[in-house]
């Protein structure tokens, strides 16, 4: 049986993750591959309930550690219920956010620190790591403008403002430096088409190199 491929997308709110995931999915389907697509937090019955709690603006009294544990709880569920079994079947799994979000948001921007976050990430994933992670890097003002055009109401995380998003971005850029073999920075200020081609080229190479 061939090994699966685990791809994650990261970046600040509104950087273009959903757009690029859709495009990568079309590219894969053209190659005859039907990927498994999931999102974090969520992607399971339990996880979607946790997602509602995390994003509900009424929960503005939530402390950072509580937030961290809820994200990890949802992650543990989706890892065991969906991601690991799909990879074991040899599927390509695309995840909209995974543990790097926790480094960037809770570890760096919220200031909880790397060691607490990496310990909990390890518990939640039992050591499972993406094969490749695309960080869609963009100026928070530009992302805000894009979201404005989209015209959706903000959730609890999105309502944190540009300076918070700037810190999150900084956290992601640190990850690109720390894990250059896995985490790929993509300039997300370009056109949808150019970004999609860059991502497809990288994924195409990985698929070609897979042992089938
Ligand atoms: N390269 C691009 N150039 C211009 N606009 C873009 C580009 N990519 C995405 N958009 C637009 O920006 C908005 C945000 O994109 P998208 O929903 O894909 O981001 P996201 O990272 O998934 O956001 P969220 O974090 O809220 O889920 C959408 O209206 C989308 O059409
Ligand atoms: Mg999205």
PDB file of C-alpha atoms and ligand atoms in Angstrom:
ATOM      1  CA  UNK A   1       0.000   0.000   0.000  1.00  0.00           C
ATOM      2  CA  UNK A   2       1.273   3.500  -0.819  1.00  0.00           C
ATOM      3  CA  UNK A   3       1.836   5.982   1.934  1.00  0.00           C
ATOM      4  CA  UNK A   4      -0.524   8.918   2.253  1.00  0.00           C
ATOM      5  CA  UNK A   5       0.466  12.549   1.919  1.00  0.00           C
ATOM      6  CA  UNK A   6      -0.423  15.031   4.635  1.00  0.00           C
ATOM      7  CA  UNK A   7      -0.661  18.670   3.494  1.00  0.00           C
ATOM      8  CA  UNK A   8      -1.589  21.580   5.745  1.00  0.00           C
ATOM      9  CA  UNK A   9      -2.413  25.225   5.019  1.00  0.00           C
ATOM     10  CA  UNK A  10      -1.609  27.990   7.458  1.00  0.00           C
ATOM     11  CA  UNK A  11      -1.653  31.761   7.659  1.00  0.00           C
ATOM     12  CA  UNK A  12      -3.513  34.637   9.268  1.00  0.00           C
ATOM     13  CA  UNK A  13      -7.276  35.010   8.873  1.00  0.00           C
ATOM     14  CA  UNK A  14      -8.269  35.883   5.315  1.00  0.00           C
ATOM     15  CA  UNK A  15      -4.874  35.087   3.732  1.00  0.00           C
ATOM     16  CA  UNK A  16      -6.468  32.776   1.138  1.00  0.00           C
ATOM     17  CA  UNK A  17      -6.306  29.271   2.674  1.00  0.00           C
ATOM     18  CA  UNK A  18      -9.791  28.148   1.620  1.00  0.00           C
ATOM     19  CA  UNK A  19      -9.274  29.547  -1.879  1.00  0.00           C
ATOM     20  CA  UNK A  20      -6.002  27.684  -2.355  1.00  0.00           C
ATOM     21  CA  UNK A  21      -7.303  24.462  -0.814  1.00  0.00           C
ATOM     22  CA  UNK A  22     -10.133  24.459  -3.373  1.00  0.00           C
ATOM     23  CA  UNK A  23      -7.626  24.981  -6.175  1.00  0.00           C
ATOM     24  CA  UNK A  24      -5.268  22.277  -4.933  1.00  0.00           C
ATOM     25  CA  UNK A  25      -8.222  19.935  -4.699  1.00  0.00           C
ATOM     26  CA  UNK A  26      -9.093  20.602  -8.363  1.00  0.00           C
ATOM     27  CA  UNK A  27      -5.460  20.015  -9.351  1.00  0.00           C
ATOM     28  CA  UNK A  28      -5.423  16.693  -7.491  1.00  0.00           C
ATOM     29  CA  UNK A  29      -8.724  15.620  -9.010  1.00  0.00           C
ATOM     30  CA  UNK A  30      -7.290  16.336 -12.467  1.00  0.00           C
ATOM     31  CA  UNK A  31      -4.509  13.883 -11.556  1.00  0.00           C
ATOM     32  CA  UNK A  32      -7.133  11.307 -10.580  1.00  0.00           C
ATOM     33  CA  UNK A  33      -6.642  11.776  -6.836  1.00  0.00           C
ATOM     34  CA  UNK A  34      -9.564  12.372  -4.514  1.00  0.00           C
ATOM     35  CA  UNK A  35      -8.195  14.118  -1.419  1.00  0.00           C
ATOM     36  CA  UNK A  36      -9.632  14.082   2.090  1.00  0.00           C
ATOM     37  CA  UNK A  37     -10.280  17.663   3.166  1.00  0.00           C
ATOM     38  CA  UNK A  38     -10.641  18.681   6.782  1.00  0.00           C
ATOM     39  CA  UNK A  39     -10.541  21.859   8.807  1.00  0.00           C
ATOM     40  CA  UNK A  40      -9.354  22.768  12.250  1.00  0.00           C
ATOM     41  CA  UNK A  41     -10.857  23.257  14.718  1.00  0.00           C
ATOM     42  CA  UNK A  42     -13.663  20.963  13.641  1.00  0.00           C
ATOM     43  CA  UNK A  43     -13.912  18.237  11.029  1.00  0.00           C
ATOM     44  CA  UNK A  44     -15.591  15.752  13.389  1.00  0.00           C
ATOM     45  CA  UNK A  45     -18.898  15.868  15.267  1.00  0.00           C
ATOM     46  CA  UNK A  46     -17.109  16.581  18.556  1.00  0.00           C
ATOM     47  CA  UNK A  47     -14.649  18.960  16.894  1.00  0.00           C
ATOM     48  CA  UNK A  48     -17.368  21.075  15.288  1.00  0.00           C
ATOM     49  CA  UNK A  49     -18.957  21.540  18.716  1.00  0.00           C
ATOM     50  CA  UNK A  50     -15.605  22.653  20.111  1.00  0.00           C
ATOM     51  CA  UNK A  51     -15.240  24.992  17.115  1.00  0.00           C
ATOM     52  CA  UNK A  52     -18.535  26.678  17.997  1.00  0.00           C
ATOM     53  CA  UNK A  53     -17.308  27.335  21.539  1.00  0.00           C
ATOM     54  CA  UNK A  54     -13.952  28.670  20.319  1.00  0.00           C
ATOM     55  CA  UNK A  55     -15.354  31.041  17.704  1.00  0.00           C
ATOM     56  CA  UNK A  56     -18.430  32.262  19.603  1.00  0.00           C
ATOM     57  CA  UNK A  57     -18.020  35.969  20.339  1.00  0.00           C
ATOM     58  CA  UNK A  58     -20.073  35.504  23.518  1.00  0.00           C
ATOM     59  CA  UNK A  59     -17.112  33.564  24.949  1.00  0.00           C
ATOM     60  CA  UNK A  60     -14.876  36.625  25.204  1.00  0.00           C
ATOM     61  CA  UNK A  61     -14.050  35.707  28.808  1.00  0.00           C
ATOM     62  CA  UNK A  62     -12.186  32.573  27.699  1.00  0.00           C
ATOM     63  CA  UNK A  63      -8.658  32.402  29.109  1.00  0.00           C
ATOM     64  CA  UNK A  64      -5.671  31.595  26.876  1.00  0.00           C
ATOM     65  CA  UNK A  65      -4.984  28.211  28.490  1.00  0.00           C
ATOM     66  CA  UNK A  66      -8.621  27.170  28.145  1.00  0.00           C
ATOM     67  CA  UNK A  67      -8.444  28.229  24.491  1.00  0.00           C
ATOM     68  CA  UNK A  68      -5.243  26.235  23.981  1.00  0.00           C
ATOM     69  CA  UNK A  69      -6.733  23.080  25.516  1.00  0.00           C
ATOM     70  CA  UNK A  70      -9.897  23.323  23.443  1.00  0.00           C
ATOM     71  CA  UNK A  71      -7.894  23.602  20.228  1.00  0.00           C
ATOM     72  CA  UNK A  72      -5.812  20.589  21.275  1.00  0.00           C
ATOM     73  CA  UNK A  73      -8.922  18.603  22.209  1.00  0.00           C
ATOM     74  CA  UNK A  74     -10.413  19.159  18.748  1.00  0.00           C
ATOM     75  CA  UNK A  75      -7.050  18.274  17.197  1.00  0.00           C
ATOM     76  CA  UNK A  76      -6.770  14.998  19.103  1.00  0.00           C
ATOM     77  CA  UNK A  77     -10.201  13.962  17.859  1.00  0.00           C
ATOM     78  CA  UNK A  78      -9.649  14.781  14.194  1.00  0.00           C
ATOM     79  CA  UNK A  79      -6.185  13.208  14.185  1.00  0.00           C
ATOM     80  CA  UNK A  80      -7.424   9.866  15.482  1.00  0.00           C
ATOM     81  CA  UNK A  81     -10.830   9.827  13.777  1.00  0.00           C
ATOM     82  CA  UNK A  82      -9.956  11.138  10.316  1.00  0.00           C
ATOM     83  CA  UNK A  83      -6.360  12.092   9.524  1.00  0.00           C
ATOM     84  CA  UNK A  84      -4.374   9.074  10.703  1.00  0.00           C
ATOM     85  CA  UNK A  85      -6.784   6.444   9.297  1.00  0.00           C
ATOM     86  CA  UNK A  86      -6.923   8.270   5.939  1.00  0.00           C
ATOM     87  CA  UNK A  87      -3.130   8.442   5.701  1.00  0.00           C
ATOM     88  CA  UNK A  88      -2.924   4.759   6.582  1.00  0.00           C
ATOM     89  CA  UNK A  89      -5.221   4.071   3.608  1.00  0.00           C
ATOM     90  CA  UNK A  90      -2.758   5.969   1.390  1.00  0.00           C
ATOM     91  CA  UNK A  91      -4.983   9.031   0.881  1.00  0.00           C
ATOM     92  CA  UNK A  92      -3.883  12.622   0.374  1.00  0.00           C
ATOM     93  CA  UNK A  93      -5.160  14.621   3.347  1.00  0.00           C
ATOM     94  CA  UNK A  94      -5.461  18.414   3.172  1.00  0.00           C
ATOM     95  CA  UNK A  95      -6.012  20.168   6.471  1.00  0.00           C
ATOM     96  CA  UNK A  96      -7.087  23.810   6.788  1.00  0.00           C
ATOM     97  CA  UNK A  97      -4.895  24.670   9.819  1.00  0.00           C
ATOM     98  CA  UNK A  98      -3.090  22.169  12.077  1.00  0.00           C
ATOM     99  CA  UNK A  99      -0.613  22.398  14.948  1.00  0.00           C
ATOM    100  CA  UNK A 100       1.384  25.295  13.470  1.00  0.00           C
ATOM    101  CA  UNK A 101      -1.671  27.484  14.093  1.00  0.00           C
ATOM    102  CA  UNK A 102      -1.275  26.754  17.785  1.00  0.00           C
ATOM    103  CA  UNK A 103       2.386  27.798  17.701  1.00  0.00           C
ATOM    104  CA  UNK A 104       1.559  31.030  15.900  1.00  0.00           C
ATOM    105  CA  UNK A 105      -1.653  32.014  17.707  1.00  0.00           C
ATOM    106  CA  UNK A 106      -1.452  30.601  21.228  1.00  0.00           C
ATOM    107  CA  UNK A 107       2.307  30.070  21.583  1.00  0.00           C
ATOM    108  CA  UNK A 108       3.580  33.247  19.953  1.00  0.00           C
ATOM    109  CA  UNK A 109       0.754  35.810  19.657  1.00  0.00           C
ATOM    110  CA  UNK A 110      -0.941  34.920  22.973  1.00  0.00           C
ATOM    111  CA  UNK A 111       2.474  34.474  24.568  1.00  0.00           C
ATOM    112  CA  UNK A 112       1.936  31.031  26.099  1.00  0.00           C
ATOM    113  CA  UNK A 113       5.368  29.959  24.918  1.00  0.00           C
ATOM    114  CA  UNK A 114       6.766  27.252  22.705  1.00  0.00           C
ATOM    115  CA  UNK A 115       7.396  24.525  25.242  1.00  0.00           C
ATOM    116  CA  UNK A 116       3.835  24.402  26.604  1.00  0.00           C
ATOM    117  CA  UNK A 117       2.433  24.380  23.092  1.00  0.00           C
ATOM    118  CA  UNK A 118       4.788  21.776  21.665  1.00  0.00           C
ATOM    119  CA  UNK A 119       4.143  19.419  24.588  1.00  0.00           C
ATOM    120  CA  UNK A 120       0.393  19.625  24.077  1.00  0.00           C
ATOM    121  CA  UNK A 121       0.690  19.394  20.291  1.00  0.00           C
ATOM    122  CA  UNK A 122       2.570  16.160  20.771  1.00  0.00           C
ATOM    123  CA  UNK A 123      -0.143  14.762  23.054  1.00  0.00           C
ATOM    124  CA  UNK A 124      -2.892  15.772  20.612  1.00  0.00           C
ATOM    125  CA  UNK A 125      -1.251  14.344  17.490  1.00  0.00           C
ATOM    126  CA  UNK A 126       0.742  11.464  19.033  1.00  0.00           C
ATOM    127  CA  UNK A 127       3.645  12.680  16.951  1.00  0.00           C
ATOM    128  CA  UNK A 128       1.899  12.950  13.585  1.00  0.00           C
ATOM    129  CA  UNK A 129       3.366  15.791  11.508  1.00  0.00           C
ATOM    130  CA  UNK A 130       2.412  17.154   8.073  1.00  0.00           C
ATOM    131  CA  UNK A 131       4.611  16.228   5.097  1.00  0.00           C
ATOM    132  CA  UNK A 132       4.357  19.792   3.864  1.00  0.00           C
ATOM    133  CA  UNK A 133       2.862  22.981   5.263  1.00  0.00           C
ATOM    134  CA  UNK A 134       2.079  26.032   3.135  1.00  0.00           C
ATOM    135  CA  UNK A 135       2.161  29.314   5.043  1.00  0.00           C
ATOM    136  CA  UNK A 136       0.272  31.891   2.986  1.00  0.00           C
ATOM    137  CA  UNK A 137       2.089  35.030   4.038  1.00  0.00           C
ATOM    138  CA  UNK A 138       0.370  38.376   3.676  1.00  0.00           C
ATOM    139  CA  UNK A 139       0.204  41.787   5.285  1.00  0.00           C
ATOM    140  CA  UNK A 140      -2.653  41.804   7.833  1.00  0.00           C
ATOM    141  CA  UNK A 141      -4.144  45.000   6.342  1.00  0.00           C
ATOM    142  CA  UNK A 142      -4.374  43.346   2.949  1.00  0.00           C
ATOM    143  CA  UNK A 143      -5.998  40.267   4.489  1.00  0.00           C
ATOM    144  CA  UNK A 144      -8.453  42.504   6.321  1.00  0.00           C
ATOM    145  CA  UNK A 145      -9.353  44.204   3.071  1.00  0.00           C
ATOM    146  CA  UNK A 146      -9.963  40.842   1.423  1.00  0.00           C
ATOM    147  CA  UNK A 147     -12.200  39.760   4.258  1.00  0.00           C
ATOM    148  CA  UNK A 148     -14.026  43.086   4.018  1.00  0.00           C
ATOM    149  CA  UNK A 149     -14.731  42.387   0.373  1.00  0.00           C
ATOM    150  CA  UNK A 150     -16.031  38.968   1.358  1.00  0.00           C
ATOM    151  CA  UNK A 151     -18.351  40.780   3.811  1.00  0.00           C
ATOM    152  CA  UNK A 152     -18.653  38.095   6.494  1.00  0.00           C
ATOM    153  CA  UNK A 153     -19.235  38.844  10.166  1.00  0.00           C
ATOM    154  CA  UNK A 154     -16.136  38.436  12.308  1.00  0.00           C
ATOM    155  CA  UNK A 155     -15.792  35.560  14.773  1.00  0.00           C
ATOM    156  CA  UNK A 156     -14.065  35.693  18.173  1.00  0.00           C
ATOM    157  CA  UNK A 157     -10.590  34.995  16.778  1.00  0.00           C
ATOM    158  CA  UNK A 158     -10.943  37.299  13.772  1.00  0.00           C
ATOM    159  CA  UNK A 159     -12.070  40.185  15.968  1.00  0.00           C
ATOM    160  CA  UNK A 160      -8.639  40.429  17.633  1.00  0.00           C
ATOM    161  CA  UNK A 161      -7.336  43.190  15.369  1.00  0.00           C
ATOM    162  CA  UNK A 162      -4.409  43.904  13.104  1.00  0.00           C
ATOM    163  CA  UNK A 163      -1.664  44.070  15.756  1.00  0.00           C
ATOM    164  CA  UNK A 164      -2.622  40.567  16.933  1.00  0.00           C
ATOM    165  CA  UNK A 165      -2.615  39.298  13.331  1.00  0.00           C
ATOM    166  CA  UNK A 166       0.827  40.877  12.910  1.00  0.00           C
ATOM    167  CA  UNK A 167       2.128  38.823  15.833  1.00  0.00           C
ATOM    168  CA  UNK A 168       0.559  35.695  14.401  1.00  0.00           C
ATOM    169  CA  UNK A 169       2.268  36.416  11.101  1.00  0.00           C
ATOM    170  CA  UNK A 170       5.581  36.827  12.927  1.00  0.00           C
ATOM    171  CA  UNK A 171       5.022  33.436  14.587  1.00  0.00           C
ATOM    172  CA  UNK A 172       4.449  31.791  11.223  1.00  0.00           C
ATOM    173  CA  UNK A 173       7.592  33.341   9.739  1.00  0.00           C
ATOM    174  CA  UNK A 174       9.584  31.940  12.666  1.00  0.00           C
ATOM    175  CA  UNK A 175       8.217  28.487  11.829  1.00  0.00           C
ATOM    176  CA  UNK A 176       9.294  28.878   8.186  1.00  0.00           C
ATOM    177  CA  UNK A 177      12.834  29.538   9.395  1.00  0.00           C
ATOM    178  CA  UNK A 178      12.821  26.798  12.001  1.00  0.00           C
ATOM    179  CA  UNK A 179      11.436  24.008   9.804  1.00  0.00           C
ATOM    180  CA  UNK A 180      12.581  24.867   6.262  1.00  0.00           C
ATOM    181  CA  UNK A 181      12.200  21.259   5.046  1.00  0.00           C
ATOM    182  CA  UNK A 182       8.528  21.129   5.935  1.00  0.00           C
ATOM    183  CA  UNK A 183       7.146  24.679   6.165  1.00  0.00           C
ATOM    184  CA  UNK A 184       7.031  26.573   2.860  1.00  0.00           C
ATOM    185  CA  UNK A 185       6.400  30.311   2.827  1.00  0.00           C
ATOM    186  CA  UNK A 186       4.211  31.397  -0.065  1.00  0.00           C
ATOM    187  CA  UNK A 187       3.831  35.065  -0.940  1.00  0.00           C
ATOM    188  CA  UNK A 188       0.038  35.301  -0.697  1.00  0.00           C
ATOM    189  CA  UNK A 189      -0.196  38.834  -2.057  1.00  0.00           C
ATOM    190  CA  UNK A 190       0.013  37.531  -5.634  1.00  0.00           C
ATOM    191  CA  UNK A 191      -2.815  36.384  -7.874  1.00  0.00           C
ATOM    192  CA  UNK A 192      -4.876  33.314  -7.018  1.00  0.00           C
ATOM    193  CA  UNK A 193      -3.526  31.623 -10.168  1.00  0.00           C
ATOM    194  CA  UNK A 194       0.176  32.258  -9.429  1.00  0.00           C
ATOM    195  CA  UNK A 195      -0.159  31.026  -5.863  1.00  0.00           C
ATOM    196  CA  UNK A 196      -2.055  27.925  -6.986  1.00  0.00           C
ATOM    197  CA  UNK A 197       0.649  27.107  -9.575  1.00  0.00           C
ATOM    198  CA  UNK A 198       3.424  27.416  -6.988  1.00  0.00           C
ATOM    199  CA  UNK A 199       1.594  25.085  -4.618  1.00  0.00           C
ATOM    200  CA  UNK A 200       0.642  22.585  -7.347  1.00  0.00           C
ATOM    201  CA  UNK A 201       4.276  22.441  -8.518  1.00  0.00           C
ATOM    202  CA  UNK A 202       5.494  21.533  -5.039  1.00  0.00           C
ATOM    203  CA  UNK A 203       2.736  18.984  -4.391  1.00  0.00           C
ATOM    204  CA  UNK A 204       3.201  17.515  -7.880  1.00  0.00           C
ATOM    205  CA  UNK A 205       6.872  16.914  -7.148  1.00  0.00           C
ATOM    206  CA  UNK A 206       6.045  15.248  -3.843  1.00  0.00           C
ATOM    207  CA  UNK A 207       3.489  12.974  -5.514  1.00  0.00           C
ATOM    208  CA  UNK A 208       5.939  12.040  -8.257  1.00  0.00           C
ATOM    209  CA  UNK A 209       8.490  11.097  -5.618  1.00  0.00           C
ATOM    210  CA  UNK A 210       6.097   8.922  -3.645  1.00  0.00           C
ATOM    211  CA  UNK A 211       6.670   5.206  -3.319  1.00  0.00           C
ATOM    212  CA  UNK A 212       3.559   3.532  -4.745  1.00  0.00           C
TER     213      UNK A 212
HETATM  214  N1  LIG B   1      -4.767  35.835  -4.247  1.00  0.00           N
HETATM  215  C1  LIG B   1      -5.859  36.523  -3.944  1.00  0.00           C
HETATM  216  N2  LIG B   1      -6.038  37.775  -4.384  1.00  0.00           N
HETATM  217  C2  LIG B   1      -7.145  38.484  -4.066  1.00  0.00           C
HETATM  218  N3  LIG B   1      -8.138  38.033  -3.288  1.00  0.00           N
HETATM  219  C3  LIG B   1      -8.025  36.782  -2.796  1.00  0.00           C
HETATM  220  C4  LIG B   1      -6.881  35.959  -3.096  1.00  0.00           C
HETATM  221  N4  LIG B   1      -7.038  34.765  -2.468  1.00  0.00           N
HETATM  222  C5  LIG B   1      -8.206  34.855  -1.815  1.00  0.00           C
HETATM  223  N5  LIG B   1      -8.827  36.041  -2.026  1.00  0.00           N
HETATM  224  C6  LIG B   1     -10.099  36.499  -1.451  1.00  0.00           C
HETATM  225  O1  LIG B   1      -9.833  36.870  -0.114  1.00  0.00           O
HETATM  226  C7  LIG B   1     -10.891  36.452   0.744  1.00  0.00           C
HETATM  227  C8  LIG B   1     -10.303  35.526   1.825  1.00  0.00           C
HETATM  228  O2  LIG B   1      -9.866  34.315   1.204  1.00  0.00           O
HETATM  229  P1  LIG B   1     -10.113  32.909   1.882  1.00  0.00           P
HETATM  230  O3  LIG B   1     -11.499  32.775   2.395  1.00  0.00           O
HETATM  231  O4  LIG B   1      -9.621  31.891   0.919  1.00  0.00           O
HETATM  232  O5  LIG B   1      -9.091  33.052   3.109  1.00  0.00           O
HETATM  233  P2  LIG B   1      -8.931  32.130   4.389  1.00  0.00           P
HETATM  234  O6  LIG B   1      -7.487  32.154   4.718  1.00  0.00           O
HETATM  235  O7  LIG B   1      -9.559  30.814   4.145  1.00  0.00           O
HETATM  236  O8  LIG B   1      -9.758  32.943   5.452  1.00  0.00           O
HETATM  237  P3  LIG B   1     -10.240  32.402   6.921  1.00  0.00           P
HETATM  238  O9  LIG B   1      -9.025  32.432   7.769  1.00  0.00           O
HETATM  239  O10 LIG B   1     -11.243  33.444   7.332  1.00  0.00           O
HETATM  240  O11 LIG B   1     -10.830  31.044   6.711  1.00  0.00           O
HETATM  241  C9  LIG B   1     -11.930  35.796  -0.158  1.00  0.00           C
HETATM  242  O12 LIG B   1     -12.908  36.753  -0.501  1.00  0.00           O
HETATM  243  C10 LIG B   1     -11.132  35.385  -1.385  1.00  0.00           C
HETATM  244  O13 LIG B   1     -11.921  35.320  -2.553  1.00  0.00           O
HETATM  245 MG1  LIG B   2     -10.985  29.719   5.236  1.00  0.00          MG
END
